[in-house]
Amino acid sequence: LPSGFVLKVGDMLSFEYTDTPRYALHRVQEEVTAASDGTTDEFEVRPFIQSGAVTTTTVRLYQPRCLMMLVPGSITSTAELQTGNGTVSFQGVQIPREF
């Protein structure tokens, strides 16, 4: 990371497990700042990192991703039909591996 780069509570990050794409998406739980050598102190993320993660794996901070499926019945919308303005919300569950 660039020296002084700050990860804030709520920031998302992701990385892949294994050769077959298995993505992990995590939320930063405490603020941490990169040192002059680009490293950070340990910091908490949720959900907890599962076994099998490789410490040399590239971590995505820009456009983190994972495989998810929508929770049935969880979609709500306040969007207007004529303009499309409004919000859409839903719940999703992270899928641990690619189908």
Coordinates of N, CA, C and O in Angstrom, one line a residue:
L1 N 0.8 -1.2 0.0 CA 0.0 0.0 0.0 C 0.9 1.2 0.0 O 2.0 1.2 0.5
P2 N 0.4 2.3 -0.5 CA 1.1 3.6 -0.4 C 1.3 4.0 1.1 O 0.4 3.8 1.9
S3 N 2.4 4.6 1.4 CA 2.6 5.1 2.7 C 1.5 6.0 3.2 O 1.1 6.9 2.4
G4 N 0.9 5.8 4.3 CA -0.1 6.6 4.9 C -1.5 6.2 4.4 O -2.5 6.9 4.8
F5 N -1.7 5.2 3.6 CA -3.0 4.8 3.1 C -3.8 4.3 4.3 O -3.3 3.6 5.1
V6 N -5.0 4.8 4.3 CA -5.9 4.5 5.5 C -7.1 3.6 5.1 O -7.8 3.9 4.1
L7 N -7.2 2.5 5.8 CA -8.4 1.6 5.7 C -9.3 2.0 6.8 O -8.9 2.0 8.0
K8 N -10.6 2.4 6.5 CA -11.5 2.8 7.5 C -12.5 1.7 7.8 O -12.8 0.9 7.0
V9 N -13.2 1.8 9.0 CA -14.2 0.9 9.4 C -15.3 1.0 8.3 O -15.7 2.0 7.9
G10 N -15.7 -0.2 7.8 CA -16.7 -0.3 6.8 C -16.2 -0.5 5.4 O -16.9 -0.9 4.5
D11 N -14.9 -0.2 5.2 CA -14.3 -0.5 3.9 C -14.4 -2.0 3.6 O -14.3 -2.8 4.5
M12 N -14.5 -2.3 2.3 CA -14.6 -3.7 1.9 C -13.3 -4.1 1.2 O -12.6 -3.2 0.6
L13 N -12.9 -5.3 1.3 CA -11.8 -5.9 0.6 C -12.1 -7.3 0.2 O -13.0 -8.0 0.8
S14 N -11.4 -7.8 -0.8 CA -11.7 -9.2 -1.2 C -10.4 -9.8 -1.7 O -9.4 -9.1 -2.1
F15 N -10.4 -11.1 -1.8 CA -9.3 -11.9 -2.3 C -9.8 -13.3 -2.7 O -10.9 -13.6 -2.4
E16 N -9.0 -14.0 -3.5 CA -9.3 -15.3 -4.0 C -8.6 -16.4 -3.1 O -7.5 -16.2 -2.6
Y17 N -9.4 -17.5 -2.9 CA -8.8 -18.7 -2.3 C -8.5 -19.6 -3.4 O -9.3 -19.7 -4.4
T18 N -7.4 -20.4 -3.4 CA -7.1 -21.5 -4.3 C -7.1 -21.1 -5.8 O -7.3 -19.9 -6.2
D19 N -6.8 -22.0 -6.7 CA -6.7 -21.8 -8.1 C -8.1 -21.7 -8.7 O -8.3 -21.0 -9.7
T20 N -9.1 -22.5 -8.2 CA -10.4 -22.4 -8.7 C -11.0 -21.2 -8.0 O -11.0 -21.1 -6.8
P21 N -11.5 -20.2 -8.7 CA -12.0 -19.0 -8.1 C -12.9 -19.2 -6.9 O -14.0 -19.7 -7.1
R22 N -12.5 -19.0 -5.7 CA -13.3 -18.9 -4.5 C -13.0 -17.5 -4.0 O -11.9 -17.2 -3.6
Y23 N -14.0 -16.7 -3.9 CA -13.8 -15.3 -3.5 C -14.2 -15.1 -2.0 O -15.2 -15.7 -1.6
A24 N -13.5 -14.2 -1.3 CA -13.8 -13.9 0.0 C -14.0 -12.4 0.1 O -13.1 -11.6 -0.4
L25 N -15.1 -11.9 0.6 CA -15.4 -10.5 0.7 C -15.5 -10.2 2.2 O -16.2 -10.9 3.0
H26 N -14.7 -9.2 2.7 CA -14.7 -8.9 4.1 C -14.8 -7.4 4.3 O -14.4 -6.6 3.5
R27 N -15.3 -7.0 5.5 CA -15.5 -5.6 5.9 C -14.5 -5.3 7.0 O -14.4 -6.0 8.0
V28 N -13.8 -4.2 6.8 CA -12.8 -3.7 7.8 C -13.6 -3.3 9.1 O -14.5 -2.6 9.0
Q29 N -13.1 -3.7 10.2 CA -13.7 -3.5 11.5 C -13.0 -2.4 12.4 O -13.5 -2.0 13.4
E30 N -11.8 -2.1 12.0 CA -11.1 -1.0 12.7 C -10.1 -0.3 11.8 O -9.6 -0.9 10.8
E31 N -10.0 1.0 12.0 CA -9.1 1.8 11.2 C -7.7 1.4 11.3 O -7.2 1.2 12.4
V32 N -7.0 1.4 10.2 CA -5.5 1.1 10.2 C -4.9 1.9 9.1 O -5.5 2.1 8.0
T33 N -3.6 2.3 9.3 CA -2.9 3.1 8.3 C -1.6 2.4 7.9 O -0.9 1.8 8.8
A34 N -1.3 2.4 6.6 CA -0.1 1.8 6.1 C 1.2 2.5 6.5 O 1.2 3.8 6.5
A35 N 2.2 1.8 6.9 CA 3.5 2.4 7.3 C 4.2 2.8 6.1 O 3.8 2.5 4.9
S36 N 5.4 3.3 6.2 CA 6.2 3.8 5.1 C 6.6 2.7 4.2 O 6.8 2.9 3.0
D37 N 6.7 1.4 4.7 CA 7.0 0.3 3.8 C 5.8 -0.4 3.2 O 5.9 -1.4 2.5
G38 N 4.6 0.2 3.4 CA 3.4 -0.3 2.7 C 2.6 -1.3 3.5 O 1.6 -1.8 3.1
T39 N 3.1 -1.7 4.7 CA 2.5 -2.7 5.5 C 1.6 -2.1 6.5 O 1.7 -0.9 6.8
T40 N 0.7 -2.9 7.1 CA -0.2 -2.4 8.2 C 0.0 -3.3 9.3 O 0.4 -4.5 9.2
D41 N -0.4 -2.8 10.5 CA -0.6 -3.7 11.6 C -1.7 -4.7 11.4 O -2.5 -4.4 10.5
E42 N -1.8 -5.7 12.1 CA -3.0 -6.6 12.0 C -4.2 -5.8 12.3 O -4.2 -5.0 13.2
F43 N -5.3 -6.2 11.7 CA -6.6 -5.5 12.0 C -7.7 -6.5 11.7 O -7.6 -7.5 11.0
E44 N -8.9 -6.3 12.4 CA -10.0 -7.2 12.3 C -10.8 -6.9 11.1 O -11.1 -5.8 10.7
V45 N -11.3 -8.0 10.5 CA -12.2 -8.0 9.4 C -13.4 -9.0 9.7 O -13.2 -9.9 10.5
R46 N -14.5 -8.8 9.1 CA -15.6 -9.7 9.3 C -16.2 -10.0 7.9 O -16.3 -9.1 7.1
P47 N -16.7 -11.2 7.7 CA -16.6 -12.3 8.5 C -15.2 -12.7 8.7 O -14.3 -12.3 8.0
F48 N -14.9 -13.6 9.7 CA -13.6 -14.0 10.0 C -13.0 -14.7 8.8 O -13.7 -15.4 8.0
I49 N -11.7 -14.6 8.5 CA -11.0 -15.3 7.4 C -11.0 -16.8 7.7 O -10.5 -17.2 8.7
Q50 N -11.5 -17.5 6.7 CA -11.5 -19.0 6.8 C -10.1 -19.6 6.6 O -9.3 -19.0 6.0
S51 N -10.0 -20.8 7.1 CA -8.7 -21.5 6.8 C -8.5 -21.7 5.3 O -9.5 -21.9 4.6
G52 N -7.3 -21.7 4.9 CA -7.0 -21.9 3.4 C -6.6 -20.6 2.7 O -6.2 -20.7 1.6
A53 N -6.7 -19.5 3.4 CA -6.3 -18.2 2.8 C -4.8 -18.2 2.7 O -4.1 -18.8 3.6
V54 N -4.2 -17.7 1.7 CA -2.8 -17.6 1.5 C -2.3 -16.2 1.8 O -2.9 -15.3 1.3
T55 N -1.3 -16.1 2.6 CA -0.8 -14.8 3.0 C -0.2 -13.9 1.9 O -0.1 -12.7 2.0
T56 N 0.2 -14.6 0.8 CA 0.7 -13.8 -0.3 C -0.3 -13.4 -1.4 O 0.1 -12.9 -2.4
T57 N -1.6 -13.7 -1.1 CA -2.6 -13.4 -2.1 C -2.8 -11.9 -2.3 O -2.8 -11.2 -1.3
T58 N -3.1 -11.5 -3.5 CA -3.4 -10.1 -3.8 C -4.7 -9.8 -3.2 O -5.7 -10.5 -3.4
V59 N -4.8 -8.7 -2.5 CA -6.1 -8.2 -1.9 C -6.6 -7.1 -2.7 O -5.9 -6.1 -3.0
R60 N -7.9 -7.1 -3.1 CA -8.6 -6.1 -3.8 C -9.2 -5.1 -2.8 O -10.0 -5.4 -2.0
L61 N -8.8 -3.8 -3.0 CA -9.4 -2.7 -2.2 C -10.3 -1.9 -3.1 O -11.2 -1.3 -2.6
Y62 N -10.0 -1.9 -4.4 CA -10.8 -1.2 -5.4 C -11.7 -2.2 -6.0 O -11.2 -3.2 -6.5
Q63 N -13.0 -2.0 -6.0 CA -14.0 -2.9 -6.6 C -13.8 -4.3 -6.1 O -13.7 -5.3 -6.8
P64 N -13.9 -4.5 -4.7 CA -13.9 -5.8 -4.2 C -15.0 -6.6 -4.7 O -16.1 -6.1 -5.0
R65 N -14.9 -8.0 -4.7 CA -16.0 -8.8 -5.3 C -16.1 -10.1 -4.6 O -15.2 -10.6 -3.9
C66 N -17.2 -10.7 -4.8 CA -17.5 -12.1 -4.3 C -18.7 -12.7 -5.1 O -19.3 -11.9 -5.8
L67 N -18.9 -13.9 -4.9 CA -20.1 -14.6 -5.5 C -21.2 -14.5 -4.4 O -20.9 -14.9 -3.2
M68 N -22.3 -14.1 -4.8 CA -23.4 -14.0 -3.8 C -24.7 -14.5 -4.5 O -24.8 -14.5 -5.7
M69 N -25.7 -14.8 -3.6 CA -27.0 -15.0 -4.1 C -28.0 -14.2 -3.3 O -27.7 -13.9 -2.1
L70 N -29.0 -13.7 -3.9 CA -30.0 -12.9 -3.3 C -30.9 -13.8 -2.3 O -31.2 -14.9 -2.6
V71 N -31.2 -13.2 -1.2 CA -32.1 -13.9 -0.2 C -33.5 -13.7 -0.8 O -34.0 -12.6 -1.0
P72 N -34.2 -14.8 -1.0 CA -35.6 -14.7 -1.6 C -36.5 -13.8 -0.8 O -36.5 -13.9 0.4
G73 N -37.2 -12.9 -1.5 CA -38.2 -12.1 -0.8 C -37.6 -10.8 -0.1 O -38.3 -10.1 0.5
S74 N -36.3 -10.6 -0.3 CA -35.6 -9.5 0.4 C -35.5 -8.2 -0.4 O -35.1 -7.2 0.1
I75 N -36.0 -8.2 -1.7 CA -35.8 -7.1 -2.6 C -37.0 -6.1 -2.3 O -38.1 -6.4 -2.2
T76 N -36.6 -4.8 -2.0 CA -37.5 -3.7 -1.8 C -37.1 -2.6 -2.7 O -35.9 -2.4 -3.0
S77 N -38.1 -1.7 -3.1 CA -37.7 -0.6 -4.0 C -38.6 0.6 -3.7 O -39.8 0.4 -3.4
T78 N -38.1 1.8 -3.8 CA -38.8 3.0 -3.7 C -38.8 3.7 -5.1 O -39.1 4.9 -5.2
A79 N -38.2 3.0 -6.1 CA -38.1 3.7 -7.4 C -39.4 4.0 -8.1 O -40.4 3.2 -8.0
E80 N -39.5 5.2 -8.7 CA -40.7 5.6 -9.4 C -40.7 4.9 -10.8 O -39.6 4.9 -11.5
L81 N -41.8 4.5 -11.2 CA -41.9 3.8 -12.5 C -41.5 4.8 -13.7 O -40.9 4.4 -14.6
Q82 N -42.0 6.0 -13.6 CA -41.7 6.9 -14.8 C -40.3 7.4 -14.9 O -39.7 7.4 -15.9
T83 N -39.6 7.7 -13.7 CA -38.3 8.2 -13.8 C -37.2 7.2 -13.4 O -36.1 7.4 -13.8
G84 N -37.6 6.2 -12.7 CA -36.6 5.2 -12.2 C -35.8 5.7 -11.0 O -34.9 5.0 -10.5
N85 N -36.1 6.9 -10.6 CA -35.4 7.5 -9.4 C -35.8 6.8 -8.1 O -37.0 6.5 -8.0
G86 N -34.9 6.6 -7.2 CA -35.3 5.9 -6.0 C -34.2 5.0 -5.5 O -33.0 5.1 -6.0
T87 N -34.5 4.1 -4.7 CA -33.5 3.1 -4.2 C -34.1 1.7 -4.3 O -35.3 1.5 -4.3
V88 N -33.1 0.8 -4.4 CA -33.4 -0.6 -4.4 C -32.5 -1.2 -3.3 O -31.4 -0.9 -3.3
S89 N -33.1 -2.1 -2.5 CA -32.3 -2.7 -1.5 C -32.6 -4.2 -1.5 O -33.7 -4.6 -1.9
F90 N -31.6 -5.0 -1.0 CA -31.8 -6.4 -1.0 C -30.8 -7.0 0.0 O -29.9 -6.3 0.5
Q91 N -31.0 -8.2 0.4 CA -30.0 -9.0 1.2 C -29.4 -10.0 0.4 O -30.0 -10.6 -0.5
G92 N -28.1 -10.3 0.6 CA -27.4 -11.3 -0.1 C -26.6 -12.2 0.8 O -26.3 -11.8 1.9
V93 N -26.3 -13.4 0.4 CA -25.5 -14.3 1.1 C -24.3 -14.7 0.3 O -24.5 -15.1 -0.9
Q94 N -23.1 -14.6 0.9 CA -21.9 -14.9 0.1 C -21.8 -16.4 -0.1 O -22.1 -17.2 0.8
I95 N -21.5 -16.8 -1.3 CA -21.4 -18.2 -1.7 C -19.9 -18.5 -1.6 O -19.0 -17.8 -2.1
P96 N -19.5 -19.6 -0.8 CA -18.1 -19.9 -0.6 C -17.3 -20.4 -1.8 O -16.1 -20.4 -1.7
R97 N -18.0 -20.8 -2.8 CA -17.2 -21.3 -4.0 C -18.0 -21.0 -5.3 O -19.2 -20.7 -5.2
E98 N -17.3 -21.1 -6.4 CA -18.0 -20.9 -7.7 C -18.8 -22.1 -8.0 O -18.4 -23.2 -7.8
F99 N -20.0 -21.9 -8.6 CA -20.9 -23.0 -9.0 C -20.3 -23.6 -10.3 O -19.8 -23.0 -11.1

